[in-house]
Structures are given as C-alpha cells and as structure tokens.
C-alpha cells in the first residue's frame, strides 16, 4: 500500500476543497489500496459530514444521506415499508459486517470485482490502465458482464443496491467545486465503450451528498431476486429488481432492472416496453425476459447467464404480480 | 448402537464416566477470548518481518532480478535471493521422520515451475515496509506457456497397479449390467483460517521456531536437516493451530526462508504467508480424473470393478493422491483392478487434504454405484447392502470391526429413506423438487508410536506432556479426559502441555490417528505416575499409609486411600508429596504403532459410515441447496461425542463445499490461481449449511487400542459429495461427474417446474 495523508472533513465545502479521495466505509477503497489498485495520496474522511439521515420528503419521496450505512438503510422503517426492493437488494449484498460499514455513496461508486482489474501484475486492463487492453477477454470470465460490454471492457457492475435504485428511479445529488447538481441514476453510469476508466458522470472533486427516491406509486409491488452460487456473501450471477403495478390482471406500470449481467446497473427498458398494458402471464413474462436479453453478448464461460437472467426476470415478475 | 445423548447417559453413572462423555473442549475459553497464541501471534523483542516475492509466470526461467530499488526502501534490512542466500539443504528423501512438503528448497535454481513460486525474500522492520519493498523487486523472465489444464486425459504414461484380483477384463465383458464413466474433482485449496506462519529466533547456534505445523517433531527433524544444525538445536513450538486440513503436515519453503533470514539478520523474523500465497505455495488437493468400470449381474451383485485414477502433481514432486484407498475393500467383488498414474502440471506441489485419496476416490466410486443402481432399477441402499463385504477381499483379512450395513440401515431409518420414490424429479415439497441421495464412507484406522509423560505435582495438579499438537479437534481434551479418568481430578486441576518438540515424541496430527495413538501412552503414563505415588505413600513415614503394601492403596478423586475404604477417608496426594518432600512423581508412557502390534496383526482396520442427503431444487430459477444430511459413523468408541460430532458436522459442511462450490481456477495463459481470495474462492457460508444429524454407532474396536477408539477427523467428509450429486441427479436428472456442480450444469435439467 502506498503512503497517504488522511484528513477528516467537517463540512461539505471542506471535503470538496480538500483535493483528496473521499473515504466512506472504506470497504471498496481500502481493499483496492491494499492491492495497490487505488493509490490516492490524500484520503478525506467524509463519515463525519452531516449526511447520515434518512428523511421523508414533503412530496412523499425519500432523501437518503450519502453517509447512511447500508444496514441502517435496509432496516429503516420507511424503506422496509415503502421501498422493499431497496431493502431486499441491500440485504442480499456482501455480509452483515460489510453492510455495517458500507455507505450509500460508497456503494454507488463501488468498483468491479473483475480479477484482472484487482491484480496489478496484469498491465492489460483498460479500466486501470487506459489503452492497455483487457485481460479478462479470453481469460477467466465466468462472472463477467453479458450486457453493455465493449471490446475494451467486459467488467460487471457488482452492486445490488444500485439495481434496486434503478428500479426506483433514484436521483443522485452531488456537490462540487462548481456547485451542486442532480443526476438521474439512469444517466449516472457510463457504458465502458472505449473509455472504461470513465465510469460515471461525476466531475473531479464532486461529492455525492444524498440520493432521493420519488414517492412509490401506491399500488406498486416490489421484488428483488438475486441468483448466485451460494446462499450468502456472494455477488449476483443474475439479479432482478421489479416494481410493478397491476390491475385487472394487466400490467399498468412496470420497472425492471438487472444486476450481475451488465457493465452498469442495468435498466431493462425493452422488458418494460414488452410488458406495459399486457396481461400478467408467464408467456408475457418470458417474452419480456427475451427482450431484455436480446442484445446479450456472452463470453466463453458465461453463456449460462443469458438463460439464468431470463429465468430471474420471469420469477421476479411472477412474484411481483402474484 | 448409541446416539450422542445415550452415550452420555450410559457413561454418566460409571466411575470412568469421563470417557465417552460429551465434554466441552478445555482450550475453548482461550480461543473464544482470543488468548490462545497461534504462531503468528508471537511477538519477540527486536523482531522483524519477512515477505516473499512471488513469480508471476508459471513456467520458464528467471532471467534477472533487480532488487536495488527494494533494497533502498525505508526499513529494509535485507533482500535475499538465489544470488546471496546461504545454502538451504534438502531433507533426506523418504525419511519418514523428517518429511518436507516440497522437496525443492526455495531459490535452488532459476527454473520456474509454478505461478507464485518464491524468487526473493524481503526482510524489513515492519510488515508494511517489507510488503512495499517486495512489490518493488523487479523480475525478468523467459516465460514459457504453462500447462495448467484441468483435464488429465489423454494420458499416455505408465500406470501403476494398486490392487488386483480375479480377471477384471473377462468379468467386465461378460457382465449383464455395466457402468463405464469418468469422474473429475478439481483443485481444492485447504484454506484453514489460520494462515501458515513462522516466527524464527536464533540464540547462538540454536533456533526456536514458532510454527503453524501439524507435526512439531517432524518439523524439528526436517528443519534440522534443512538448516544443517543438530536436532537438539531446533525447538518447534505450536501451541494452537487454526487448523490445517493436511496443508500443515510438513514444512513448506517459507519455513526455511524465515529461519535463514533470521540467522542472516541476527534478529527474530516473522513470516506470515498471505491468503493469496495460500493458493499457490502451501499445497492443495490435486485434480483427479478417475475412470470407473463396474459390472454386475442382473441381481445387482458386483462381478467386476476397475478404477483407473489419475491425479495431477507438480513438476518438483511426485504426489500420489491415492484415489484407490477405499476401493479394494469396501465392497465384495471377485474381479477388481485399481491402477493409478500421475500427470504433471505447472502448479505448486499438492498435499494431503482431509481424507486424501478416499474422499475423491469415493466420490467416483459411490457415483458409479449410484449410476449402477439406476441402470439396475435397484434402490441404491439395497445395492450397497447386497455387495457388503464380510472380509477384506484385497488381502483376505477379517475386519477388526465393520458395521457398514448398520450404518446404512440406521441412516435409512433416520432419514426416512423408505419414502423415497425412485423416478427423477418425482418428489416435491413446498413448491420445490426434492432429491435424495446416499453414499457409503470409509477411512483407515491407524495408530502410531507415542511417548508421553504424566506427573502428579505437589501443587495438587496432574500434568501431561507430549510433543504432539492439537489441530483444533480437541486433543488437549482427550489427554485431560484420560488424566481425569485415572486420577479422579476435575479438569480445573489438570494441565495438558502439547506443541513443543522438546517434550516426549508424539504423533503428527494427520490420518485421523491422534486420539487412537495417544490414548494408550497417556493411560500408561498416568498409571505409572499413580503407582509411583502409591509407592511414595507406603514408604513415607508420617502418612497414614506408611508401611502399607502399595498394592492395597488407590488414588481416587485426587486422594490416596486404602482400597477397602472410601476416597473421602484418604489423603490428598499433594499432602503426601509434601510429607515426602517431593516436588512430584512422574512416569513415562509409551506405545508402539499398530503395525507392530500382535493384537492388530492380520486384521483390516477401517472406519465406516453412510451419508444420506436431501437437496431442494427450484427448477424455475436453477437454485439448488442441500437441506438435510443424516450421517451415521462407525468409528469405534467415541471418547468425546461433543468434539466428535463437531468433527463430523464440519466435515459434512466441507463436503457441501466440495460438491457445490470449491474450485481453484487457474488462468490458462499464465497459470495463476485467479480466484485466490476468500470472496472469489467459494466456501460454504452459514445459510448454505444444511441441517445435519450425526449418529455414532459406538462399537469399540479393541484391536486398535484398549479404549476401542478409532478416529473421526476425516471420515465425515467421505461420501458427502457423491451423496449430494446422486441427490442432484434424483432431483434434476442431471448427472454431474465433474465437480463442483454448477448452475451451468443444472440449467441442463429438463425438469422446468416444481
Ligand atoms: C468481499 C466483498 C463482498 C461484497 N459483496 C457485495 C455484494 O454481494 N453486493 C453488493 O452490492 N456489494 C458487495 N460488496 C461491495 C460493498 O457493497 C461496497 O464495498 C460498499 O458498498 C462500498 O461502500 P463504502 O462506504 O465502504 O465505500 P468506500 O470504499 O469508502 O468508497 C468507495 C468509492 O466511493 C468513493 N466515495 C465514497 N463516498 C463518496 C461520496 N459520498 N461521494 C463521492 N465519492 C464517494 C470513494 O472515494 C471510493 O472511490 C462487497 C464487498 C466486498 C469487499
Ligand atoms: S474487463 Fe475491464 S476491468 Fe476487467 S480487465 Fe478488462 S478492462 Fe480491466
């Protein structure tokens, strides 16, 4: 690990002006620093900033401070009652110990688990070392993405929380040297394209201050389903977040997002389009799943994810509309 | 037959009730309070830290090493490599008392045999400085393409016959029903939670090694050879082990490196192997590939069995997994042949892992038996009962004690096997498909030589010493139980001192033989110390027993008394020692190996078991979980059913991992174990753990020792994986012959709805 200096910020201005790397729970950052993948010279501890509250907004939505820990968020009564998909997604991730440390802001910015990204003995990783190539293509790629990949990078976005937030149409609020702004979560994550090192819309020095969720539609039902190799402490092979509103056996409103398969938390617009207004039947669910995966581009070892993701969507839709 | 509870009940009333009682381990409080000192916990004054540098190619030649930058970094004392290290000797080949894991000493030549091979060692004031400097060492390689292929066939080399009887070719050709399949098991990494570690400290020409080893005596002997010093100059200390599973049986390269570095810098050196290195430098269960051919009559009686077992090994050692371990004797079959061969790969040397040979061997054999049952349309329990052996047909010897039949019958009853319907996917519960599978288990029963000392002290305590070690299974407590049995003292007044090579020589922690090995020696030593105590009592003026015949005296509940009187009327032994102005009485106990024991001669000694498994299968989402395991074990008399059941349960959990999760994956391009951490190498987590029901049959095997105890550390893992894959087949119709079972395999199931 490279030596670094450490400061603790008291205010948002102090944090964004410090010119260092923010550290929340540290469960991604310190891990990668120990591997020499991340080598910040200055760490700015932001856990003391006043952004650790969950508040109900006047419009019925929810404001989640960037420092709210994953466990606290998952067990928050408002979240459990009205944003079950988020609570379930959080609780399906990592381990209790990690969730106790992990923050909302840090989770949004967690890095991929691609083994070649995490090992600096591979010089060929476009994400870590732009223009150097991609060791994962042609390597051990079972856990890699099948959607949104490019010839430059096939790394999976590993978060569960973000998939839940995708299906809830979250908005990410940031503050930086140039002031404050908001970014819809759908616009936040970039596809790798030829620049997999640019992962999101944050500008240098910008701090995530909070996330807002719109008021849930009154009739909606929410499900997060995660399929993985073992029952706990395991990243998704495929996951699905569904927020569905049905009446008279028909789907009136639907949000479908996927994890474990995309290079970013994946919103399945095609599946949604295939379902809007349709009867909630197995045949329509399967058709929606087919639509969601029609552009899938599997690697040598992860072709099974295509079928698994489809089944995941079908089951999640079945549960959300039952 | 007795379950844990009834064993306890049976024993509670007897005077020797401590044997067979489910007692808590005496070292438990030390471990749960964090005060047990593992090798890496030793901090010595002036101690510095060593970190190895690993090669990043798996085959080729180390062309050049540039250590200048590392050497100049803060805190760095020394960078050792091939160019400047003093001689590390080899250990004498095949010396059974001084075995090493990897025969090639570190830095011996410039060849690279596997990814991660040590090429340099940095010694610095702090671990962080050493780690940083190790990362700054630059290596240039002439890299060659490594061979880390998992598939071992096609194999054109020489086979070695392990066991043979009858005419297997003819019998196979003529058999009415046949199975001919190949089964594969992957590299599994031992992954004990405690990392391998060495703390080496020289005083003049004597060295103390705080080690994480499963054999302090062997370790001392081997290190004396490797370091070129007399045995008496080496002391090895292993107070506690955070397990080893076989990976810590013998010294690895880092042990010598730490000792040599300490001698060089003249300060104590600590070297802790990292989790990543655990995947490349300290052994693994090798890949096995086994072709099994079974032939049977239409009645299910086996007529022929052939096993051709390959396992991979490294380029520097010929490690034979011994997959034929249980094959020759488990079933009755007139025509049999077991052959094996080794295939070299660019991997570190494999090493025995819990149940070596038998565990992968039984995965293949018991899978083949299940396939035979399907081919015969016969119940798999019935098939095994039909082929039960009454003697060991590989050598004609009777078994000392074999109750495989009862294991299967008891397990069937407890599991509810009679409710099983044979058809694939035919059983349902709560919207899930159920699969039920069964397999037999076996593991050898061994006893080796052991010496131990027991003393009764003027402080009123009994104390045992033995240069063996408790790998975490409860051996400290076994010693304490025997002392308590013999002296009547409570555990609070008993000290057990293990894990120091300067004590009387005890066994390696391996092969499930520790308990069977130490029992006779510690019993003899305790009896000797008591006899000595009684002799002192009868010859010490001023005690009530002065002048009495020592034969008429007893030691009970810590008191010396006349046999004709109750213990309460006696005198605490420490008072007698004080009267006699003695600090203690002590005696040695010594027992030989079962191989030299006339009582055991001509007997085939093994433990047996049966594993019954239920899996739940949700075809819609390809989710499979093991929900229930019933295990019945015939392992002689169980000395501590609590620690014993813990061993079996832990082994079953490991078996779930073997069947469904564990595999070390190598990148084919550079030979690197690519999932070398505990997040990416999947082991069972609590929610993956099934409900486990353990039953011990508890038939004493007096041929092995006077307590009738065999061993239980490994047998619980045998048979779990094939019972799971058989259950998987029963639920899904997918026969997985190449472990682990993956979602990819299960997606092939044609059962799409529960
Ligand atoms: C073994 C393991 C298993 C895991 N399994 C899962 C899983 O199954 N599912 C899952 O979803 N996740 C999983 N995780 C990931 C875990 O959820 C993340 O590590 C965690 O959410 C990161 O949060 P943190 O607060 O610790 O982030 P940090 O490590 O503190 O920060 C992460 C990044 O975000 C930046 N950052 C942090 N806060 C802010 C902010 N407010 N504004 C701007 N930048 C910020 C940091 O500079 C850093 O780059 C796992 C992690 C580990 C180590
Ligand atoms: S997939 Fe992306 S992160 Fe992984 S090696 Fe390729 S470029 Fe790097």
Tab-separated table of C-alpha atoms in Angstrom, chain A residues 1 36 113 115-116 118-119 121-122 124 134-140 142-143 225-235 237 286 301 304-305 307-308 311-312 315, chain B residues 56 115 131-132 135 617-623 625 660-661 665 667-670 672 674-675 677-685 687-688 742-744 747 749 752:
chain	number	residue	atom	x	y	z
A	1	UNK	CA	0.000	0.000	0.000
A	36	UNK	CA	-2.215	-1.169	-4.999
A	113	UNK	CA	-14.730	-7.374	-8.936
A	115	UNK	CA	-9.997	-10.266	-11.003
A	116	UNK	CA	-7.700	-8.721	-13.594
A	118	UNK	CA	-7.866	-6.160	-8.953
A	119	UNK	CA	-4.417	-7.543	-9.748
A	121	UNK	CA	0.507	-7.792	-12.127
A	122	UNK	CA	-1.734	-7.571	-15.211
A	124	UNK	CA	-3.505	-5.041	-19.577
A	134	UNK	CA	-8.336	-6.260	-21.493
A	135	UNK	CA	-7.010	-9.346	-19.728
A	136	UNK	CA	-10.493	-10.625	-18.949
A	137	UNK	CA	-11.392	-11.199	-22.593
A	138	UNK	CA	-10.020	-14.672	-23.211
A	139	UNK	CA	-9.320	-15.141	-19.507
A	140	UNK	CA	-11.420	-16.388	-16.634
A	142	UNK	CA	-17.460	-16.592	-15.823
A	143	UNK	CA	-18.536	-13.670	-13.625
A	225	UNK	CA	-34.398	-11.563	-6.540
A	226	UNK	CA	-30.734	-12.491	-6.579
A	227	UNK	CA	-29.386	-15.723	-8.069
A	228	UNK	CA	-25.888	-16.731	-7.078
A	229	UNK	CA	-23.596	-19.662	-6.497
A	230	UNK	CA	-24.063	-19.763	-2.752
A	231	UNK	CA	-26.684	-18.518	-0.361
A	232	UNK	CA	-24.805	-15.572	1.141
A	233	UNK	CA	-21.687	-13.406	0.812
A	234	UNK	CA	-21.725	-13.773	-2.928
A	235	UNK	CA	-22.144	-11.475	-5.897
A	237	UNK	CA	-24.821	-14.179	-11.325
A	286	UNK	CA	-40.910	-14.839	-20.817
A	301	UNK	CA	-17.578	-19.071	-19.852
A	304	UNK	CA	-25.339	-19.599	-18.996
A	305	UNK	CA	-26.030	-16.133	-17.596
A	307	UNK	CA	-30.783	-18.116	-19.602
A	308	UNK	CA	-30.309	-17.578	-15.890
A	311	UNK	CA	-35.425	-17.036	-15.502
A	312	UNK	CA	-34.596	-14.494	-12.844
A	315	UNK	CA	-39.583	-15.343	-11.393
B	56	UNK	CA	4.235	-14.005	-11.954
B	115	UNK	CA	2.944	-19.392	-10.597
B	131	UNK	CA	5.367	-5.715	1.671
B	132	UNK	CA	6.098	-2.444	-0.116
B	135	UNK	CA	6.376	-5.126	-4.583
B	617	UNK	CA	-34.273	-27.808	-6.270
B	618	UNK	CA	-36.156	-24.849	-7.699
B	619	UNK	CA	-36.012	-25.537	-11.416
B	620	UNK	CA	-37.588	-22.210	-12.406
B	621	UNK	CA	-34.545	-20.335	-11.125
B	622	UNK	CA	-31.956	-23.127	-11.132
B	623	UNK	CA	-31.469	-22.801	-7.395
B	625	UNK	CA	-29.495	-26.106	-1.831
B	660	UNK	CA	-21.202	-27.478	-4.976
B	661	UNK	CA	-18.677	-24.686	-4.585
B	665	UNK	CA	-9.285	-21.864	-11.069
B	667	UNK	CA	-5.722	-18.735	-15.787
B	668	UNK	CA	-4.611	-20.894	-18.711
B	669	UNK	CA	-2.399	-18.131	-20.097
B	670	UNK	CA	-0.089	-17.614	-17.150
B	672	UNK	CA	-2.163	-18.016	-11.945
B	674	UNK	CA	-7.230	-16.480	-10.388
B	675	UNK	CA	-9.706	-16.754	-7.520
B	677	UNK	CA	-9.097	-14.968	-2.026
B	678	UNK	CA	-11.950	-15.922	0.269
B	679	UNK	CA	-14.538	-13.927	-1.672
B	680	UNK	CA	-13.868	-15.494	-5.071
B	681	UNK	CA	-12.932	-18.998	-3.874
B	682	UNK	CA	-16.297	-20.122	-2.619
B	683	UNK	CA	-16.641	-21.965	0.615
B	684	UNK	CA	-19.839	-22.785	2.405
B	685	UNK	CA	-21.449	-19.937	4.363
B	687	UNK	CA	-27.016	-20.125	5.046
B	688	UNK	CA	-25.626	-22.888	2.785
B	742	UNK	CA	-22.526	-25.533	-11.100
B	743	UNK	CA	-25.623	-23.641	-12.105
B	744	UNK	CA	-24.424	-24.151	-15.674
B	747	UNK	CA	-29.640	-25.436	-16.343
B	749	UNK	CA	-32.242	-30.145	-16.365
B	752	UNK	CA	-38.597	-26.943	-15.589
